PDB file of C-alpha atoms in Angstrom:
ATOM      1  CA  MET A   1     125.849  77.926  91.031  1.00 53.00           C
ATOM      2  CA  HIS A   2     124.817  75.383  88.390  1.00 52.00           C
ATOM      3  CA  LEU A   3     121.076  74.892  88.034  1.00 49.00           C
ATOM      4  CA  THR A   4     119.646  71.765  86.445  1.00 47.00           C
ATOM      5  CA  GLY A   5     116.021  72.777  86.086  1.00 50.00           C
ATOM      6  CA  ARG A   6     113.290  75.293  86.698  1.00 54.00           C
ATOM      7  CA  PHE A   7     112.865  76.700  90.212  1.00 58.00           C
ATOM      8  CA  GLU A   8     115.652  74.691  91.839  1.00 69.00           C
ATOM      9  CA  VAL A   9     116.498  77.633  94.066  1.00 80.00           C
ATOM     10  CA  PRO A  10     116.054  76.627  97.716  1.00 76.00           C
ATOM     11  CA  ASP A  11     116.492  80.125  99.202  1.00 82.00           C
ATOM     12  CA  ASN A  12     114.106  81.838  96.709  1.00 85.00           C
ATOM     13  CA  ASP A  13     116.854  84.240  95.683  1.00 90.00           C
ATOM     14  CA  PRO A  14     115.291  86.420  92.921  1.00 93.00           C
ATOM     15  CA  ALA A  15     118.519  86.412  90.876  1.00 93.00           C
ATOM     16  CA  GLY A  16     118.701  82.625  91.105  1.00 92.00           C
ATOM     17  CA  LEU A  17     115.020  82.237  90.204  1.00 93.00           C
ATOM     18  CA  THR A  18     115.543  84.545  87.213  1.00 95.00           C
ATOM     19  CA  GLU A  19     118.551  82.540  86.044  1.00 94.00           C
ATOM     20  CA  SER A  20     116.662  79.273  86.562  1.00 93.00           C
ATOM     21  CA  GLU A  21     113.666  80.502  84.552  1.00 94.00           C
ATOM     22  CA  TRP A  22     115.908  81.569  81.665  1.00 96.00           C
ATOM     23  CA  GLN A  23     117.707  78.213  81.734  1.00 94.00           C
ATOM     24  CA  SER A  24     114.427  76.320  81.688  1.00 94.00           C
ATOM     25  CA  MET A  25     113.064  78.463  78.871  1.00 96.00           C
ATOM     26  CA  ARG A  26     116.195  77.972  76.751  1.00 97.00           C
ATOM     27  CA  GLN A  27     116.087  74.219  77.310  1.00 95.00           C
ATOM     28  CA  GLU A  28     112.381  74.039  76.433  1.00 95.00           C
ATOM     29  CA  ALA A  29     112.943  76.094  73.253  1.00 96.00           C
ATOM     30  CA  GLY A  30     115.592  73.628  72.113  1.00 96.00           C
ATOM     31  CA  GLU A  31     113.367  70.604  72.712  1.00 96.00           C
ATOM     32  CA  LEU A  32     110.096  71.742  71.103  1.00 95.00           C
ATOM     33  CA  GLU A  33     108.695  69.633  68.296  1.00 94.00           C
ATOM     34  CA  TYR A  34     106.875  72.335  66.347  1.00 94.00           C
ATOM     35  CA  ALA A  35     107.533  73.609  62.829  1.00 93.00           C
ATOM     36  CA  TRP A  36     108.375  77.042  64.310  1.00 94.00           C
ATOM     37  CA  GLN A  37     110.835  75.639  66.900  1.00 96.00           C
ATOM     38  CA  LYS A  38     113.954  77.151  65.280  1.00 97.00           C
ATOM     39  CA  THR A  39     112.338  80.590  65.035  1.00 97.00           C
ATOM     40  CA  TYR A  40     111.198  80.416  68.658  1.00 98.00           C
ATOM     41  CA  GLN A  41     114.591  79.189  69.871  1.00 98.00           C
ATOM     42  CA  ALA A  42     116.346  81.996  67.988  1.00 98.00           C
ATOM     43  CA  LEU A  43     114.096  84.522  69.755  1.00 98.00           C
ATOM     44  CA  ILE A  44     114.752  83.063  73.212  1.00 98.00           C
ATOM     45  CA  GLU A  45     118.501  82.935  72.599  1.00 98.00           C
ATOM     46  CA  ALA A  46     118.636  86.493  71.202  1.00 98.00           C
ATOM     47  CA  ALA A  47     116.676  87.808  74.200  1.00 98.00           C
ATOM     48  CA  HIS A  48     118.923  85.924  76.618  1.00 98.00           C
ATOM     49  CA  ALA A  49     122.021  87.359  74.921  1.00 98.00           C
ATOM     50  CA  GLU A  50     120.775  90.911  75.604  1.00 97.00           C
ATOM     51  CA  PRO A  51     121.906  91.935  79.136  1.00 96.00           C
ATOM     52  CA  ALA A  52     118.940  94.284  79.708  1.00 96.00           C
ATOM     53  CA  LEU A  53     116.460  91.456  79.039  1.00 97.00           C
ATOM     54  CA  ARG A  54     118.507  88.704  80.696  1.00 96.00           C
ATOM     55  CA  ALA A  55     118.424  90.756  83.925  1.00 96.00           C
ATOM     56  CA  LEU A  56     114.610  90.562  83.928  1.00 97.00           C
ATOM     57  CA  TYR A  57     112.483  87.574  84.932  1.00 97.00           C
ATOM     58  CA  SER A  58     111.326  85.955  81.689  1.00 96.00           C
ATOM     59  CA  PHE A  59     108.092  84.079  81.164  1.00 96.00           C
ATOM     60  CA  THR A  60     105.801  83.131  78.312  1.00 94.00           C
ATOM     61  CA  SER A  61     102.100  83.443  77.788  1.00 91.00           C
ATOM     62  CA  HIS A  62     100.628  81.788  74.693  1.00 90.00           C
ATOM     63  CA  TRP A  63     104.242  81.428  73.452  1.00 92.00           C
ATOM     64  CA  ALA A  64     104.784  85.201  73.658  1.00 96.00           C
ATOM     65  CA  LEU A  65     107.992  86.118  75.478  1.00 98.00           C
ATOM     66  CA  ARG A  66     107.323  88.544  78.335  1.00 97.00           C
ATOM     67  CA  PHE A  67     109.379  90.128  81.100  1.00 97.00           C
ATOM     68  CA  SER A  68     108.813  91.029  84.741  1.00 97.00           C
ATOM     69  CA  THR A  69     110.650  92.886  87.487  1.00 96.00           C
ATOM     70  CA  THR A  70     109.329  90.344  90.023  1.00 96.00           C
ATOM     71  CA  THR A  71     109.312  86.557  90.124  1.00 94.00           C
ATOM     72  CA  ARG A  72     106.269  84.330  90.351  1.00 89.00           C
ATOM     73  CA  PRO A  73     103.694  84.153  91.819  1.00 88.00           C
ATOM     74  CA  ARG A  74     102.981  87.862  91.392  1.00 91.00           C
ATOM     75  CA  LEU A  75     104.565  89.159  88.187  1.00 94.00           C
ATOM     76  CA  THR A  76     105.126  92.854  87.458  1.00 94.00           C
ATOM     77  CA  VAL A  77     105.107  92.937  83.666  1.00 95.00           C
ATOM     78  CA  VAL A  78     107.427  95.403  81.922  1.00 96.00           C
ATOM     79  CA  GLY A  79     108.252  96.043  78.296  1.00 95.00           C
ATOM     80  CA  PRO A  80     106.697  94.662  75.146  1.00 97.00           C
ATOM     81  CA  CYS A  81     105.777  91.120  74.075  1.00 97.00           C
ATOM     82  CA  LEU A  82     107.961  89.284  71.566  1.00 98.00           C
ATOM     83  CA  LEU A  83     106.541  86.614  69.264  1.00 97.00           C
ATOM     84  CA  ALA A  84     108.154  84.123  66.908  1.00 96.00           C
ATOM     85  CA  ASN A  85     105.797  83.741  63.963  1.00 95.00           C
ATOM     86  CA  SER A  86     105.292  80.550  61.957  1.00 93.00           C
ATOM     87  CA  ASP A  87     106.468  82.344  58.788  1.00 96.00           C
ATOM     88  CA  GLY A  88     109.922  82.868  60.338  1.00 97.00           C
ATOM     89  CA  THR A  89     109.380  86.541  61.238  1.00 97.00           C
ATOM     90  CA  TYR A  90     109.262  88.139  64.661  1.00 98.00           C
ATOM     91  CA  ALA A  91     106.650  90.502  66.091  1.00 97.00           C
ATOM     92  CA  VAL A  92     107.002  93.031  68.883  1.00 98.00           C
ATOM     93  CA  GLY A  93     103.936  94.595  70.441  1.00 97.00           C
ATOM     94  CA  ARG A  94     102.590  96.376  73.466  1.00 95.00           C
ATOM     95  CA  SER A  95     100.060  93.605  74.094  1.00 91.00           C
ATOM     96  CA  LEU A  96      99.902  89.857  73.710  1.00 86.00           C
ATOM     97  CA  ALA A  97      98.449  89.611  70.203  1.00 82.00           C
ATOM     98  CA  SER A  98      99.888  92.822  68.784  1.00 92.00           C
ATOM     99  CA  ASP A  99     102.709  93.672  66.418  1.00 96.00           C
ATOM    100  CA  ASP A 100     102.212  97.432  66.814  1.00 97.00           C
ATOM    101  CA  LEU A 101     105.950  97.962  67.433  1.00 98.00           C
ATOM    102  CA  GLY A 102     106.861  96.089  64.269  1.00 97.00           C
ATOM    103  CA  ARG A 103     107.532  92.847  62.424  1.00 98.00           C
ATOM    104  CA  PHE A 104     111.138  91.873  61.847  1.00 98.00           C
ATOM    105  CA  ALA A 105     113.139  89.421  59.766  1.00 98.00           C
ATOM    106  CA  THR A 106     115.557  88.549  62.578  1.00 98.00           C
ATOM    107  CA  ALA A 107     115.271  87.838  66.277  1.00 98.00           C
ATOM    108  CA  HIS A 108     118.068  90.343  66.975  1.00 98.00           C
ATOM    109  CA  GLU A 109     116.084  93.176  65.348  1.00 98.00           C
ATOM    110  CA  ALA A 110     113.004  92.295  67.419  1.00 98.00           C
ATOM    111  CA  VAL A 111     115.049  92.158  70.632  1.00 98.00           C
ATOM    112  CA  ALA A 112     116.665  95.545  69.873  1.00 98.00           C
ATOM    113  CA  ILE A 113     113.206  97.153  69.536  1.00 98.00           C
ATOM    114  CA  ALA A 114     112.036  95.480  72.749  1.00 97.00           C
ATOM    115  CA  VAL A 115     115.039  96.861  74.643  1.00 97.00           C
ATOM    116  CA  ARG A 116     114.270 100.377  73.364  1.00 97.00           C
ATOM    117  CA  HIS A 117     110.760 100.076  74.785  1.00 97.00           C
ATOM    118  CA  LEU A 118     111.800  98.999  78.282  1.00 96.00           C
ATOM    119  CA  PRO A 119     111.209 101.495  81.074  1.00 93.00           C
ATOM    120  CA  PRO A 120     114.378 103.280  82.189  1.00 91.00           C
ATOM    121  CA  GLY A 121     116.342 101.392  84.854  1.00 86.00           C
ATOM    122  CA  PRO A 122     113.859  98.710  85.920  1.00 85.00           C
ATOM    123  CA  GLY A 123     116.327  97.659  88.630  1.00 79.00           C
ATOM    124  CA  PRO A 124     117.092  94.173  89.918  1.00 90.00           C
ATOM    125  CA  VAL A 125     114.370  91.535  89.975  1.00 95.00           C
ATOM    126  CA  ALA A 126     112.548  91.241  93.304  1.00 95.00           C
ATOM    127  CA  LEU A 127     110.757  88.262  94.793  1.00 92.00           C
ATOM    128  CA  GLY A 128     107.083  88.254  93.782  1.00 90.00           C
ATOM    129  CA  GLU A 129     104.793  88.584  96.783  1.00 79.00           C
ATOM    130  CA  ARG A 130     102.424  85.860  97.848  1.00 69.00           C
ATOM    131  CA  PRO A 131      98.692  86.503  97.468  1.00 59.00           C
ATOM    132  CA  PHE A 132      97.158  88.366 100.382  1.00 55.00           C
ATOM    133  CA  ARG A 133      94.233  86.967 102.323  1.00 51.00           C
ATOM    134  CA  ILE A 134      90.984  88.871 102.713  1.00 52.00           C
ATOM    135  CA  PRO A 135      89.105  88.386 106.011  1.00 53.00           C
ATOM    136  CA  GLY A 136      86.718  85.475 105.521  1.00 51.00           C
ATOM    137  CA  GLY A 137      89.299  83.248 103.843  1.00 47.00           C
ATOM    138  CA  VAL A 138      89.316  84.477 100.226  1.00 44.00           C
ATOM    139  CA  ALA A 139      92.732  84.828  98.632  1.00 44.00           C
ATOM    140  CA  CYS A 140      93.287  87.532  96.044  1.00 46.00           C
ATOM    141  CA  ASP A 141      96.083  87.334  93.495  1.00 46.00           C
ATOM    142  CA  ASP A 142      96.849  89.682  90.604  1.00 43.00           C
ATOM    143  CA  ASP A 143      96.419  88.365  87.102  1.00 42.00           C
ATOM    144  CA  THR A 144      99.556  88.852  84.954  1.00 40.00           C
ATOM    145  CA  ARG A 145      97.610  90.728  82.284  1.00 38.00           C
ATOM    146  CA  THR A 146      97.889  94.481  82.128  1.00 40.00           C
ATOM    147  CA  SER A 147      95.091  96.853  81.238  1.00 36.00           C
ATOM    148  CA  PRO A 148      95.298 100.333  79.721  1.00 39.00           C
ATOM    149  CA  THR A 149      92.307 101.346  81.851  1.00 39.00           C
ATOM    150  CA  GLY A 150      93.635 100.373  85.243  1.00 38.00           C
ATOM    151  CA  PRO A 151      95.001  97.612  87.414  1.00 38.00           C
ATOM    152  CA  PRO A 152      94.646  93.974  86.390  1.00 38.00           C
ATOM    153  CA  PRO A 153      91.544  92.069  87.504  1.00 39.00           C
ATOM    154  CA  CYS A 154      91.592  90.226  90.792  1.00 37.00           C
ATOM    155  CA  ILE A 155      91.497  86.447  90.961  1.00 35.00           C
ATOM    156  CA  VAL A 156      89.077  85.159  93.584  1.00 33.00           C
ATOM    157  CA  ARG A 157      89.793  81.772  95.133  1.00 33.00           C
ATOM    158  CA  SER A 158      87.703  79.579  97.356  1.00 30.00           C
ATOM    159  CA  ALA A 159      88.166  79.768 101.116  1.00 32.00           C
ATOM    160  CA  VAL A 160      89.394  76.166 101.046  1.00 34.00           C
ATOM    161  CA  ASP A 161      92.615  76.308  99.013  1.00 36.00           C
ATOM    162  CA  GLY A 162      92.304  74.252  95.876  1.00 38.00           C
ATOM    163  CA  ALA A 163      88.633  73.383  96.369  1.00 36.00           C
ATOM    164  CA  LEU A 164      87.520  75.470  93.401  1.00 35.00           C
ATOM    165  CA  PRO A 165      89.407  76.683  90.347  1.00 39.00           C
ATOM    166  CA  SER A 166      90.513  80.320  90.251  1.00 38.00           C
ATOM    167  CA  VAL A 167      87.980  82.600  88.580  1.00 38.00           C
ATOM    168  CA  PRO A 168      88.711  86.196  87.525  1.00 40.00           C
ATOM    169  CA  ALA A 169      86.496  88.587  89.486  1.00 39.00           C
ATOM    170  CA  TYR A 170      85.386  90.321  86.283  1.00 37.00           C
ATOM    171  CA  ALA A 171      84.130  86.928  85.001  1.00 40.00           C
ATOM    172  CA  LEU A 172      82.054  86.519  88.147  1.00 39.00           C
ATOM    173  CA  SER A 173      80.448  89.913  87.561  1.00 42.00           C
ATOM    174  CA  GLN A 174      79.747  88.976  83.922  1.00 46.00           C
ATOM    175  CA  VAL A 175      78.121  85.724  85.024  1.00 46.00           C
ATOM    176  CA  ALA A 176      75.936  87.697  87.429  1.00 46.00           C
ATOM    177  CA  GLN A 177      74.949  90.092  84.624  1.00 51.00           C
ATOM    178  CA  VAL A 178      74.053  87.210  82.292  1.00 49.00           C
ATOM    179  CA  GLY A 179      72.065  85.546  85.075  1.00 52.00           C
ATOM    180  CA  MET A 180      70.130  88.771  85.699  1.00 50.00           C
ATOM    181  CA  ALA A 181      69.450  89.208  81.970  1.00 49.00           C
ATOM    182  CA  LEU A 182      68.133  85.627  81.725  1.00 52.00           C
ATOM    183  CA  SER A 183      65.894  86.228  84.754  1.00 53.00           C
ATOM    184  CA  ILE A 184      64.454  89.377  83.174  1.00 52.00           C
ATOM    185  CA  MET A 185      63.870  87.531  79.887  1.00 53.00           C
ATOM    186  CA  ALA A 186      62.117  84.675  81.729  1.00 51.00           C
ATOM    187  CA  ILE A 187      59.845  87.138  83.555  1.00 54.00           C
ATOM    188  CA  ALA A 188      59.060  88.947  80.303  1.00 52.00           C
ATOM    189  CA  PHE A 189      58.307  85.624  78.567  1.00 52.00           C
ATOM    190  CA  THR A 190      56.069  84.502  81.438  1.00 51.00           C
ATOM    191  CA  ASP A 191      54.256  87.857  81.391  1.00 55.00           C
ATOM    192  CA  SER A 192      53.673  87.540  77.639  1.00 55.00           C
ATOM    193  CA  LEU A 193      52.034  84.114  78.130  1.00 61.00           C
ATOM    194  CA  SER A 194      49.553  85.501  80.657  1.00 57.00           C
ATOM    195  CA  VAL A 195      48.307  88.266  78.335  1.00 54.00           C
TER     196      VAL A 195
END
């Protein structure tokens, strides 16, 4: 099978989607017009050359190379993040903006560390599940971020698909907390005027 672009897999075969994503990522890395393009391309190519990483579904977030055992739309993130830095070095970390697993002079060194931090035998990539629907018409979809304190936050969508942008549920609760705090402050201010 020869793929010409991202997601050109009519039967949604997870292996084909994985191959397509890698192909798209490699093409994009070669066409970037940033000062760090060569460093980034070297990272993508080194990761693709490693069979353990090539077998995983690759994706990027804020230019950090990540891996999943499922395809989009619901990713199951595994292993560390790899970053190509503007100074020509490479970082490997357990989270998006971390280099806690090290900084390296070559992409191959960074990839070797990433492979050592993969879970044992992640298995073949599976098709990512579609969001489930909650009675009342609200769709819930996992965010791709992981949390050391528990499962990722839920994304709440409007009952009419596409009518409102997706909003993380934790953001909604924070908005409610801010709204309550402002209400309390307004009451306190009003009470102080009447004294």
